[in-house]
Amino acid sequence: MDMALKHLFLSLFVLAQPFISLSNSITVQDKQNPDRESLISFKAVLKNPHLLSSWNQSAHHCNWVGVACQQGRVTSLTLPDMLLDGPIPHSLFSVASLTILDLSSNLFFGDIPLQISSLKSLKQLCLGDNQLSGEIPSQISELTQLKTLKLGPNSFTGKIPPELGKLTQLHTLDLSGNALVGTVPSQLGELTRLQFLDLGSNLLSGSFPATLFDNLPSLTSLDISNNSFSGEIPPEIGNLKNLTDLYIGINSFSGHLPPEIGYLSRLENFFSPSCSITGPLPEEISNLKSLSKLDLSNNPLKCSIPKSIGKLQNLSILNLVYSELNGSIPAELGNCKNLKTLMLSFNSLSGSLPEELSELPLLTFSAEKNQLSGPLPSWLGRWNQMESLLLSSNGFRGEIPPEMGIVRH
C-alpha cells in the first residue's frame, strides 16, 4: 500500500471511531430505557436466565439475542426454540412499541396476562408449543393490528372468545392442540382477510357455522380435524374458492359430501378420515383437478369407487381403507398417472385387478382383506419401484407369477 492510500485509510478509520464507539457504548440514558428495564425484568423471571447470556449490562439492548429496535425502541422480540422456562411476566407488556412477539416452542407456563392488551402495535403474536393454560383472554381482541395469532399447541381451556372476530386484520389464526370446548363462534366469520385457520385437535362440538364459509373468501387452509363436530358438512363449503388444504377428519359429521365440494378447484390436500360421512361420493369430486392427496378412510361410505376419480390427473395419494366399499376397482384409476400410493384394504371390493393399474408409478398398493379374485396377474412385475404390496386375505388363486421377482425388495 503506498503512503497516500495508507494516510487515506487511517483518516477514514479515525473518522469512523466515534460511530463505532457510539453503537457499542452504553449511556446512562440507554440504561434507563424503559424497554431495556422491561427486558431485564423478563429475564429475571425465567428459571434458566443463563440461556439469555447475551442480555448483559455491558451490551446495548438492541444488540441482545432476539431483540430488534427502531430508534432505540424495541419493536421485535423473537425467542423461539430456546427452552426458556417460566411464566410470561407482566413487565413484558410495557414494551409498547412491539410489533412482533414470538415466544413459541419454549417451556412457558401459566396464563396469558390480561395486560397483553397494552401492546397496541402488535402485528404478530406467536405463543404456540408451550405449556400455557387457562382461558384465552378476550383482551387479545384489543390488539386490532394483529395479522398473525398463533396460540397452539398449548393447554388452553374454555371457549373460543367471540371477541376474536374484532381482529379484522388477521391473516393467520392458529388455536390448534388445546382443550377448547363449545361451538365455533360465528363472529370468526368477520375475519374476512383470513388465509389460514387451524382449530384442529381440540374438544369443539356442534355444527360448524356455515357463515364462516360464506365470509372467508381468502382462506387457503382450513383444519378442524380431531374434534367432535356433528351435523352435515355445509354446502357453503364450496364458497372457499381459494382453498388448497382441507382437514376435517376425526369428527362426527353425518350425511354425504356435498356436491359443492367440486367448486374447490384449487384444493390440493383433502383429508377427511374417520368423520362418519356416507356415500355415494359425488361425481363433482372429479372437478378437483389440483387434488394431490385424498384420504376418506374409515368412513361408512358403503358405495363403489366412482369411475370419475380417474379424472384426477394430479392425484398422488388415495386412501380409502376401511370405507365399506363394494364393487370392482375401476380401470379408470389407471388414468391417475401420478398416483404413487393406493390404499384400498379392508373393504368388500370384488373382481380382478384391472391391468390399467400396471402403468401407474405405484410405490405402495394395499388391497388386503377384500373379495378380489382371479389369478395374480403377471403384470404385477411391472411395478419395479414398489416398496409395499399387500394383497393377502382375498380370493386370488394359482401361483405367484415369476415376473414378481423383478419387484424391488
PDB file of C-alpha atoms in Angstrom, residues 79-346:
ATOM      1  CA  LEU A  79     -37.038 -16.108  21.034  1.00  0.00           C
ATOM      2  CA  PRO A  80     -38.390 -19.407  19.615  1.00  0.00           C
ATOM      3  CA  ASP A  81     -36.894 -22.834  20.411  1.00  0.00           C
ATOM      4  CA  MET A  82     -34.699 -21.681  23.290  1.00  0.00           C
ATOM      5  CA  LEU A  83     -36.067 -23.857  26.147  1.00  0.00           C
ATOM      6  CA  LEU A  84     -36.973 -20.718  28.093  1.00  0.00           C
ATOM      7  CA  ASP A  85     -38.859 -21.750  31.226  1.00  0.00           C
ATOM      8  CA  GLY A  86     -41.165 -19.627  33.347  1.00  0.00           C
ATOM      9  CA  PRO A  87     -44.375 -17.601  33.333  1.00  0.00           C
ATOM     10  CA  ILE A  88     -44.883 -14.741  30.918  1.00  0.00           C
ATOM     11  CA  PRO A  89     -44.220 -11.693  33.142  1.00  0.00           C
ATOM     12  CA  HIS A  90     -46.413  -8.596  33.147  1.00  0.00           C
ATOM     13  CA  SER A  91     -43.343  -6.418  32.595  1.00  0.00           C
ATOM     14  CA  LEU A  92     -43.062  -7.652  29.019  1.00  0.00           C
ATOM     15  CA  PHE A  93     -46.237  -5.814  28.113  1.00  0.00           C
ATOM     16  CA  SER A  94     -44.633  -2.478  28.931  1.00  0.00           C
ATOM     17  CA  VAL A  95     -42.603  -2.722  25.721  1.00  0.00           C
ATOM     18  CA  ALA A  96     -45.161  -0.559  23.975  1.00  0.00           C
ATOM     19  CA  SER A  97     -43.572  -0.450  20.502  1.00  0.00           C
ATOM     20  CA  LEU A  98     -43.534  -4.219  19.971  1.00  0.00           C
ATOM     21  CA  THR A  99     -44.879  -5.297  16.597  1.00  0.00           C
ATOM     22  CA  ILE A 100     -43.616  -8.903  16.780  1.00  0.00           C
ATOM     23  CA  LEU A 101     -43.629 -11.161  19.850  1.00  0.00           C
ATOM     24  CA  ASP A 102     -42.552 -14.750  19.212  1.00  0.00           C
ATOM     25  CA  LEU A 103     -42.013 -16.968  22.258  1.00  0.00           C
ATOM     26  CA  SER A 104     -43.058 -20.195  20.520  1.00  0.00           C
ATOM     27  CA  SER A 105     -41.586 -23.647  21.204  1.00  0.00           C
ATOM     28  CA  ASN A 106     -40.386 -22.948  24.730  1.00  0.00           C
ATOM     29  CA  LEU A 107     -41.490 -24.009  28.220  1.00  0.00           C
ATOM     30  CA  PHE A 108     -43.590 -21.019  29.237  1.00  0.00           C
ATOM     31  CA  PHE A 109     -46.472 -21.876  31.546  1.00  0.00           C
ATOM     32  CA  GLY A 110     -49.428 -20.235  33.275  1.00  0.00           C
ATOM     33  CA  ASP A 111     -51.977 -17.778  31.933  1.00  0.00           C
ATOM     34  CA  ILE A 112     -51.571 -15.106  29.302  1.00  0.00           C
ATOM     35  CA  PRO A 113     -51.581 -11.907  31.405  1.00  0.00           C
ATOM     36  CA  LEU A 114     -54.503  -9.594  30.716  1.00  0.00           C
ATOM     37  CA  GLN A 115     -52.015  -6.753  30.290  1.00  0.00           C
ATOM     38  CA  ILE A 116     -51.269  -8.128  26.832  1.00  0.00           C
ATOM     39  CA  SER A 117     -53.892  -5.657  25.610  1.00  0.00           C
ATOM     40  CA  SER A 118     -51.284  -2.905  26.139  1.00  0.00           C
ATOM     41  CA  LEU A 119     -49.339  -3.972  23.046  1.00  0.00           C
ATOM     42  CA  LYS A 120     -51.461  -1.929  20.646  1.00  0.00           C
ATOM     43  CA  SER A 121     -48.864  -2.030  17.845  1.00  0.00           C
ATOM     44  CA  LEU A 122     -48.538  -5.816  17.835  1.00  0.00           C
ATOM     45  CA  LYS A 123     -48.902  -7.465  14.415  1.00  0.00           C
ATOM     46  CA  GLN A 124     -47.573 -10.956  15.181  1.00  0.00           C
ATOM     47  CA  LEU A 125     -48.205 -12.890  18.391  1.00  0.00           C
ATOM     48  CA  CYS A 126     -46.763 -16.417  18.449  1.00  0.00           C
ATOM     49  CA  LEU A 127     -47.040 -18.310  21.735  1.00  0.00           C
ATOM     50  CA  GLY A 128     -47.595 -21.832  20.394  1.00  0.00           C
ATOM     51  CA  ASP A 129     -45.870 -25.022  21.533  1.00  0.00           C
ATOM     52  CA  ASN A 130     -45.569 -24.042  25.177  1.00  0.00           C
ATOM     53  CA  GLN A 131     -47.363 -25.128  28.353  1.00  0.00           C
ATOM     54  CA  LEU A 132     -49.686 -22.156  28.696  1.00  0.00           C
ATOM     55  CA  SER A 133     -53.073 -22.771  30.289  1.00  0.00           C
ATOM     56  CA  GLY A 134     -56.257 -21.077  31.443  1.00  0.00           C
ATOM     57  CA  GLU A 135     -58.697 -19.399  29.109  1.00  0.00           C
ATOM     58  CA  ILE A 136     -57.723 -17.348  26.085  1.00  0.00           C
ATOM     59  CA  PRO A 137     -58.203 -13.765  27.313  1.00  0.00           C
ATOM     60  CA  SER A 138     -60.765 -11.762  25.390  1.00  0.00           C
ATOM     61  CA  GLN A 139     -58.427  -8.775  25.820  1.00  0.00           C
ATOM     62  CA  ILE A 140     -56.440 -10.101  22.853  1.00  0.00           C
ATOM     63  CA  SER A 141     -59.241  -8.651  20.725  1.00  0.00           C
ATOM     64  CA  GLU A 142     -57.935  -5.171  21.598  1.00  0.00           C
ATOM     65  CA  LEU A 143     -54.808  -5.867  19.525  1.00  0.00           C
ATOM     66  CA  THR A 144     -56.542  -4.678  16.388  1.00  0.00           C
ATOM     67  CA  GLN A 145     -53.345  -4.543  14.286  1.00  0.00           C
ATOM     68  CA  LEU A 146     -52.735  -8.290  14.624  1.00  0.00           C
ATOM     69  CA  LYS A 147     -52.148 -10.174  11.392  1.00  0.00           C
ATOM     70  CA  THR A 148     -50.842 -13.405  12.925  1.00  0.00           C
ATOM     71  CA  LEU A 149     -52.149 -15.069  16.103  1.00  0.00           C
ATOM     72  CA  LYS A 150     -50.687 -18.474  16.965  1.00  0.00           C
ATOM     73  CA  LEU A 151     -51.665 -19.981  20.323  1.00  0.00           C
ATOM     74  CA  GLY A 152     -51.387 -23.688  19.591  1.00  0.00           C
ATOM     75  CA  PRO A 153     -50.443 -26.151  20.776  1.00  0.00           C
ATOM     76  CA  ASN A 154     -50.808 -25.353  24.475  1.00  0.00           C
ATOM     77  CA  SER A 155     -53.251 -26.341  27.228  1.00  0.00           C
ATOM     78  CA  PHE A 156     -55.826 -23.575  26.925  1.00  0.00           C
ATOM     79  CA  THR A 157     -59.341 -24.402  28.098  1.00  0.00           C
ATOM     80  CA  GLY A 158     -62.747 -22.769  27.866  1.00  0.00           C
ATOM     81  CA  LYS A 159     -64.437 -21.449  24.755  1.00  0.00           C
ATOM     82  CA  ILE A 160     -63.078 -19.554  21.780  1.00  0.00           C
ATOM     83  CA  PRO A 161     -63.676 -15.886  22.660  1.00  0.00           C
ATOM     84  CA  PRO A 162     -66.184 -14.456  20.169  1.00  0.00           C
ATOM     85  CA  GLU A 163     -64.352 -11.141  20.567  1.00  0.00           C
ATOM     86  CA  LEU A 164     -61.609 -12.530  18.308  1.00  0.00           C
ATOM     87  CA  GLY A 165     -63.919 -11.550  15.471  1.00  0.00           C
ATOM     88  CA  LYS A 166     -62.779  -7.960  16.047  1.00  0.00           C
ATOM     89  CA  LEU A 167     -59.289  -8.800  14.771  1.00  0.00           C
ATOM     90  CA  THR A 168     -60.243  -7.937  11.221  1.00  0.00           C
ATOM     91  CA  GLN A 169     -56.617  -7.663  10.027  1.00  0.00           C
ATOM     92  CA  LEU A 170     -55.871 -11.326  10.811  1.00  0.00           C
ATOM     93  CA  HIS A 171     -54.338 -13.466   8.090  1.00  0.00           C
ATOM     94  CA  THR A 172     -53.428 -16.421  10.341  1.00  0.00           C
ATOM     95  CA  LEU A 173     -55.335 -17.843  13.319  1.00  0.00           C
ATOM     96  CA  ASP A 174     -53.960 -20.998  14.954  1.00  0.00           C
ATOM     97  CA  LEU A 175     -55.720 -22.290  18.080  1.00  0.00           C
ATOM     98  CA  SER A 176     -54.888 -25.960  17.465  1.00  0.00           C
ATOM     99  CA  GLY A 177     -53.779 -28.536  20.011  1.00  0.00           C
ATOM    100  CA  ASN A 178     -55.564 -27.161  23.059  1.00  0.00           C
ATOM    101  CA  ALA A 179     -58.592 -28.251  25.101  1.00  0.00           C
ATOM    102  CA  LEU A 180     -61.049 -25.656  23.832  1.00  0.00           C
ATOM    103  CA  VAL A 181     -64.729 -26.591  24.136  1.00  0.00           C
ATOM    104  CA  GLY A 182     -68.090 -25.441  22.847  1.00  0.00           C
ATOM    105  CA  THR A 183     -69.052 -24.278  19.401  1.00  0.00           C
ATOM    106  CA  VAL A 184     -67.137 -22.133  16.945  1.00  0.00           C
ATOM    107  CA  PRO A 185     -68.390 -18.550  17.344  1.00  0.00           C
ATOM    108  CA  SER A 186     -69.977 -17.180  14.198  1.00  0.00           C
ATOM    109  CA  GLN A 187     -68.067 -13.933  14.817  1.00  0.00           C
ATOM    110  CA  LEU A 188     -64.982 -15.592  13.295  1.00  0.00           C
ATOM    111  CA  GLY A 189     -66.780 -15.053  10.009  1.00  0.00           C
ATOM    112  CA  GLU A 190     -65.906 -11.364  10.359  1.00  0.00           C
ATOM    113  CA  LEU A 191     -62.229 -12.186   9.756  1.00  0.00           C
ATOM    114  CA  THR A 192     -62.610 -11.616   6.041  1.00  0.00           C
ATOM    115  CA  ARG A 193     -58.841 -11.379   5.404  1.00  0.00           C
ATOM    116  CA  LEU A 194     -58.150 -14.768   6.997  1.00  0.00           C
ATOM    117  CA  GLN A 195     -55.994 -17.117   4.920  1.00  0.00           C
ATOM    118  CA  PHE A 196     -55.064 -19.794   7.466  1.00  0.00           C
ATOM    119  CA  LEU A 197     -57.441 -21.170  10.130  1.00  0.00           C
ATOM    120  CA  ASP A 198     -56.408 -24.084  12.358  1.00  0.00           C
ATOM    121  CA  LEU A 199     -58.804 -25.243  15.085  1.00  0.00           C
ATOM    122  CA  GLY A 200     -57.664 -28.867  14.956  1.00  0.00           C
ATOM    123  CA  SER A 201     -57.154 -31.167  17.951  1.00  0.00           C
ATOM    124  CA  ASN A 202     -59.479 -29.511  20.448  1.00  0.00           C
ATOM    125  CA  LEU A 203     -62.764 -30.532  22.091  1.00  0.00           C
ATOM    126  CA  LEU A 204     -65.003 -28.377  19.921  1.00  0.00           C
ATOM    127  CA  SER A 205     -68.516 -29.601  19.151  1.00  0.00           C
ATOM    128  CA  GLY A 206     -71.793 -28.719  17.463  1.00  0.00           C
ATOM    129  CA  SER A 207     -72.262 -27.930  13.814  1.00  0.00           C
ATOM    130  CA  PHE A 208     -69.661 -25.874  12.025  1.00  0.00           C
ATOM    131  CA  PRO A 209     -71.136 -22.425  11.265  1.00  0.00           C
ATOM    132  CA  ALA A 210     -71.904 -22.107   7.570  1.00  0.00           C
ATOM    133  CA  THR A 211     -71.393 -18.337   7.818  1.00  0.00           C
ATOM    134  CA  LEU A 212     -67.652 -18.948   8.015  1.00  0.00           C
ATOM    135  CA  PHE A 213     -67.733 -20.480   4.567  1.00  0.00           C
ATOM    136  CA  ASP A 214     -69.711 -17.509   3.262  1.00  0.00           C
ATOM    137  CA  ASN A 215     -67.412 -14.794   4.586  1.00  0.00           C
ATOM    138  CA  LEU A 216     -63.843 -16.104   4.281  1.00  0.00           C
ATOM    139  CA  PRO A 217     -63.078 -15.805   0.551  1.00  0.00           C
ATOM    140  CA  SER A 218     -59.303 -15.586   1.069  1.00  0.00           C
ATOM    141  CA  LEU A 219     -58.994 -18.800   3.100  1.00  0.00           C
ATOM    142  CA  THR A 220     -56.372 -21.183   1.688  1.00  0.00           C
ATOM    143  CA  SER A 221     -56.025 -23.637   4.597  1.00  0.00           C
ATOM    144  CA  LEU A 222     -58.731 -24.919   6.968  1.00  0.00           C
ATOM    145  CA  ASP A 223     -58.097 -27.511   9.692  1.00  0.00           C
ATOM    146  CA  ILE A 224     -60.944 -28.515  12.028  1.00  0.00           C
ATOM    147  CA  SER A 225     -59.831 -32.142  12.389  1.00  0.00           C
ATOM    148  CA  ASN A 226     -59.810 -34.167  15.600  1.00  0.00           C
ATOM    149  CA  ASN A 227     -62.775 -32.513  17.314  1.00  0.00           C
ATOM    150  CA  SER A 228     -66.399 -33.541  17.891  1.00  0.00           C
ATOM    151  CA  PHE A 229     -68.191 -31.551  15.210  1.00  0.00           C
ATOM    152  CA  SER A 230     -71.535 -33.012  14.148  1.00  0.00           C
ATOM    153  CA  GLY A 231     -74.241 -32.470  11.557  1.00  0.00           C
ATOM    154  CA  GLU A 232     -73.817 -32.361   7.823  1.00  0.00           C
ATOM    155  CA  ILE A 233     -70.935 -30.670   6.066  1.00  0.00           C
ATOM    156  CA  PRO A 234     -72.497 -27.386   4.893  1.00  0.00           C
ATOM    157  CA  PRO A 235     -72.809 -26.951   1.128  1.00  0.00           C
ATOM    158  CA  GLU A 236     -71.450 -23.425   1.655  1.00  0.00           C
ATOM    159  CA  ILE A 237     -68.013 -25.043   1.860  1.00  0.00           C
ATOM    160  CA  GLY A 238     -67.997 -24.648  -1.916  1.00  0.00           C
ATOM    161  CA  ASN A 239     -67.603 -20.884  -1.432  1.00  0.00           C
ATOM    162  CA  LEU A 240     -63.983 -21.301  -0.310  1.00  0.00           C
ATOM    163  CA  LYS A 241     -62.706 -20.992  -3.859  1.00  0.00           C
ATOM    164  CA  ASN A 242     -59.075 -20.352  -2.836  1.00  0.00           C
ATOM    165  CA  LEU A 243     -58.801 -23.349  -0.504  1.00  0.00           C
ATOM    166  CA  THR A 244     -55.753 -25.561  -1.078  1.00  0.00           C
ATOM    167  CA  ASP A 245     -55.747 -27.582   2.168  1.00  0.00           C
ATOM    168  CA  LEU A 246     -58.831 -29.030   3.889  1.00  0.00           C
ATOM    169  CA  TYR A 247     -58.606 -31.185   7.019  1.00  0.00           C
ATOM    170  CA  ILE A 248     -61.946 -32.238   8.553  1.00  0.00           C
ATOM    171  CA  GLY A 249     -61.203 -35.798   9.689  1.00  0.00           C
ATOM    172  CA  ILE A 250     -61.864 -37.429  13.074  1.00  0.00           C
ATOM    173  CA  ASN A 251     -65.203 -35.763  13.759  1.00  0.00           C
ATOM    174  CA  SER A 252     -68.819 -36.912  13.984  1.00  0.00           C
ATOM    175  CA  PHE A 253     -70.288 -35.475  10.812  1.00  0.00           C
ATOM    176  CA  SER A 254     -73.226 -37.185   9.137  1.00  0.00           C
ATOM    177  CA  GLY A 255     -74.580 -37.394   5.622  1.00  0.00           C
ATOM    178  CA  HIS A 256     -72.802 -37.140   2.302  1.00  0.00           C
ATOM    179  CA  LEU A 257     -70.048 -34.956   0.986  1.00  0.00           C
ATOM    180  CA  PRO A 258     -71.952 -32.072  -0.616  1.00  0.00           C
ATOM    181  CA  PRO A 259     -71.593 -31.841  -4.402  1.00  0.00           C
ATOM    182  CA  GLU A 260     -70.453 -28.232  -3.884  1.00  0.00           C
ATOM    183  CA  ILE A 261     -67.105 -29.716  -2.836  1.00  0.00           C
ATOM    184  CA  GLY A 262     -66.414 -29.791  -6.569  1.00  0.00           C
ATOM    185  CA  TYR A 263     -66.150 -25.996  -6.625  1.00  0.00           C
ATOM    186  CA  LEU A 264     -62.826 -26.157  -4.752  1.00  0.00           C
ATOM    187  CA  SER A 265     -60.790 -26.237  -7.938  1.00  0.00           C
ATOM    188  CA  ARG A 266     -57.557 -25.234  -6.169  1.00  0.00           C
ATOM    189  CA  LEU A 267     -57.771 -27.936  -3.497  1.00  0.00           C
ATOM    190  CA  GLU A 268     -54.539 -29.944  -3.238  1.00  0.00           C
ATOM    191  CA  ASN A 269     -54.901 -31.823   0.056  1.00  0.00           C
ATOM    192  CA  PHE A 270     -58.232 -33.195   1.303  1.00  0.00           C
ATOM    193  CA  PHE A 271     -58.088 -35.267   4.483  1.00  0.00           C
ATOM    194  CA  SER A 272     -61.414 -36.488   5.821  1.00  0.00           C
ATOM    195  CA  PRO A 273     -60.796 -39.819   7.606  1.00  0.00           C
ATOM    196  CA  SER A 274     -62.974 -41.103  10.447  1.00  0.00           C
ATOM    197  CA  CYS A 275     -65.704 -38.480  10.310  1.00  0.00           C
ATOM    198  CA  SER A 276     -68.805 -40.643   9.656  1.00  0.00           C
ATOM    199  CA  ILE A 277     -69.602 -39.357   6.165  1.00  0.00           C
ATOM    200  CA  THR A 278     -71.543 -41.734   3.937  1.00  0.00           C
ATOM    201  CA  GLY A 279     -71.632 -42.422   0.230  1.00  0.00           C
ATOM    202  CA  PRO A 280     -72.114 -42.271  -2.558  1.00  0.00           C
ATOM    203  CA  LEU A 281     -69.275 -39.928  -3.347  1.00  0.00           C
ATOM    204  CA  PRO A 282     -70.417 -37.009  -5.503  1.00  0.00           C
ATOM    205  CA  GLU A 283     -69.404 -37.098  -9.154  1.00  0.00           C
ATOM    206  CA  GLU A 284     -68.318 -33.471  -8.715  1.00  0.00           C
ATOM    207  CA  ILE A 285     -65.249 -34.709  -6.844  1.00  0.00           C
ATOM    208  CA  SER A 286     -63.750 -35.220 -10.302  1.00  0.00           C
ATOM    209  CA  ASN A 287     -63.621 -31.416 -10.688  1.00  0.00           C
ATOM    210  CA  LEU A 288     -60.812 -31.191  -8.126  1.00  0.00           C
ATOM    211  CA  LYS A 289     -58.158 -31.032 -10.831  1.00  0.00           C
ATOM    212  CA  SER A 290     -55.435 -29.790  -8.458  1.00  0.00           C
ATOM    213  CA  LEU A 291     -56.001 -32.554  -5.893  1.00  0.00           C
ATOM    214  CA  SER A 292     -52.823 -34.389  -4.881  1.00  0.00           C
ATOM    215  CA  LYS A 293     -53.819 -36.198  -1.675  1.00  0.00           C
ATOM    216  CA  LEU A 294     -57.260 -37.615  -0.870  1.00  0.00           C
ATOM    217  CA  ASP A 295     -57.972 -39.505   2.361  1.00  0.00           C
ATOM    218  CA  LEU A 296     -61.537 -40.700   3.011  1.00  0.00           C
ATOM    219  CA  SER A 297     -60.536 -43.747   5.061  1.00  0.00           C
ATOM    220  CA  ASN A 298     -62.508 -45.120   7.995  1.00  0.00           C
ATOM    221  CA  ASN A 299     -65.849 -43.774   6.800  1.00  0.00           C
ATOM    222  CA  PRO A 300     -69.028 -45.825   6.182  1.00  0.00           C
ATOM    223  CA  LEU A 301     -69.167 -44.885   2.513  1.00  0.00           C
ATOM    224  CA  LYS A 302     -70.963 -48.118   1.509  1.00  0.00           C
ATOM    225  CA  CYS A 303     -70.577 -47.408  -2.195  1.00  0.00           C
ATOM    226  CA  SER A 304     -68.358 -48.199  -5.133  1.00  0.00           C
ATOM    227  CA  ILE A 305     -65.317 -46.193  -6.146  1.00  0.00           C
ATOM    228  CA  PRO A 306     -66.586 -43.659  -8.697  1.00  0.00           C
ATOM    229  CA  LYS A 307     -65.002 -44.016 -12.115  1.00  0.00           C
ATOM    230  CA  SER A 308     -64.736 -40.237 -12.262  1.00  0.00           C
ATOM    231  CA  ILE A 309     -61.814 -40.329  -9.792  1.00  0.00           C
ATOM    232  CA  GLY A 310     -59.782 -41.297 -12.838  1.00  0.00           C
ATOM    233  CA  LYS A 311     -60.014 -37.661 -13.954  1.00  0.00           C
ATOM    234  CA  LEU A 312     -57.803 -36.541 -11.058  1.00  0.00           C
ATOM    235  CA  GLN A 313     -54.569 -36.369 -13.031  1.00  0.00           C
ATOM    236  CA  ASN A 314     -52.534 -34.847 -10.177  1.00  0.00           C
ATOM    237  CA  LEU A 315     -53.570 -37.383  -7.543  1.00  0.00           C
ATOM    238  CA  SER A 316     -50.541 -38.928  -5.806  1.00  0.00           C
ATOM    239  CA  ILE A 317     -52.152 -40.473  -2.692  1.00  0.00           C
ATOM    240  CA  LEU A 318     -55.585 -42.118  -2.454  1.00  0.00           C
ATOM    241  CA  ASN A 319     -56.551 -43.700   0.875  1.00  0.00           C
ATOM    242  CA  LEU A 320     -59.915 -45.489   1.064  1.00  0.00           C
ATOM    243  CA  VAL A 321     -59.043 -48.082   3.731  1.00  0.00           C
ATOM    244  CA  TYR A 322     -61.903 -49.292   5.987  1.00  0.00           C
ATOM    245  CA  SER A 323     -64.578 -47.482   3.986  1.00  0.00           C
ATOM    246  CA  GLU A 324     -67.081 -50.322   3.371  1.00  0.00           C
ATOM    247  CA  LEU A 325     -66.521 -50.062  -0.367  1.00  0.00           C
ATOM    248  CA  ASN A 326     -68.108 -52.530  -2.760  1.00  0.00           C
ATOM    249  CA  GLY A 327     -67.979 -53.198  -6.473  1.00  0.00           C
ATOM    250  CA  SER A 328     -64.819 -53.527  -8.510  1.00  0.00           C
ATOM    251  CA  ILE A 329     -61.654 -51.463  -8.695  1.00  0.00           C
ATOM    252  CA  PRO A 330     -62.346 -49.123 -11.635  1.00  0.00           C
ATOM    253  CA  ALA A 331     -59.954 -49.376 -14.550  1.00  0.00           C
ATOM    254  CA  GLU A 332     -60.183 -45.579 -14.793  1.00  0.00           C
ATOM    255  CA  LEU A 333     -57.788 -45.321 -11.835  1.00  0.00           C
ATOM    256  CA  GLY A 334     -55.105 -46.118 -14.380  1.00  0.00           C
ATOM    257  CA  ASN A 335     -55.555 -42.577 -15.715  1.00  0.00           C
ATOM    258  CA  CYS A 336     -54.180 -41.096 -12.475  1.00  0.00           C
ATOM    259  CA  LYS A 337     -50.668 -41.031 -13.907  1.00  0.00           C
ATOM    260  CA  ASN A 338     -49.099 -39.508 -10.773  1.00  0.00           C
ATOM    261  CA  LEU A 339     -50.600 -41.988  -8.301  1.00  0.00           C
ATOM    262  CA  LYS A 340     -47.893 -43.410  -6.036  1.00  0.00           C
ATOM    263  CA  THR A 341     -49.921 -44.596  -3.038  1.00  0.00           C
ATOM    264  CA  LEU A 342     -53.196 -46.501  -3.467  1.00  0.00           C
ATOM    265  CA  MET A 343     -54.718 -47.924  -0.282  1.00  0.00           C
ATOM    266  CA  LEU A 344     -57.921 -49.970  -0.612  1.00  0.00           C
ATOM    267  CA  SER A 345     -57.547 -52.515   2.211  1.00  0.00           C
ATOM    268  CA  PHE A 346     -60.334 -53.771   4.498  1.00  0.00           C
TER     269      PHE A 346
END
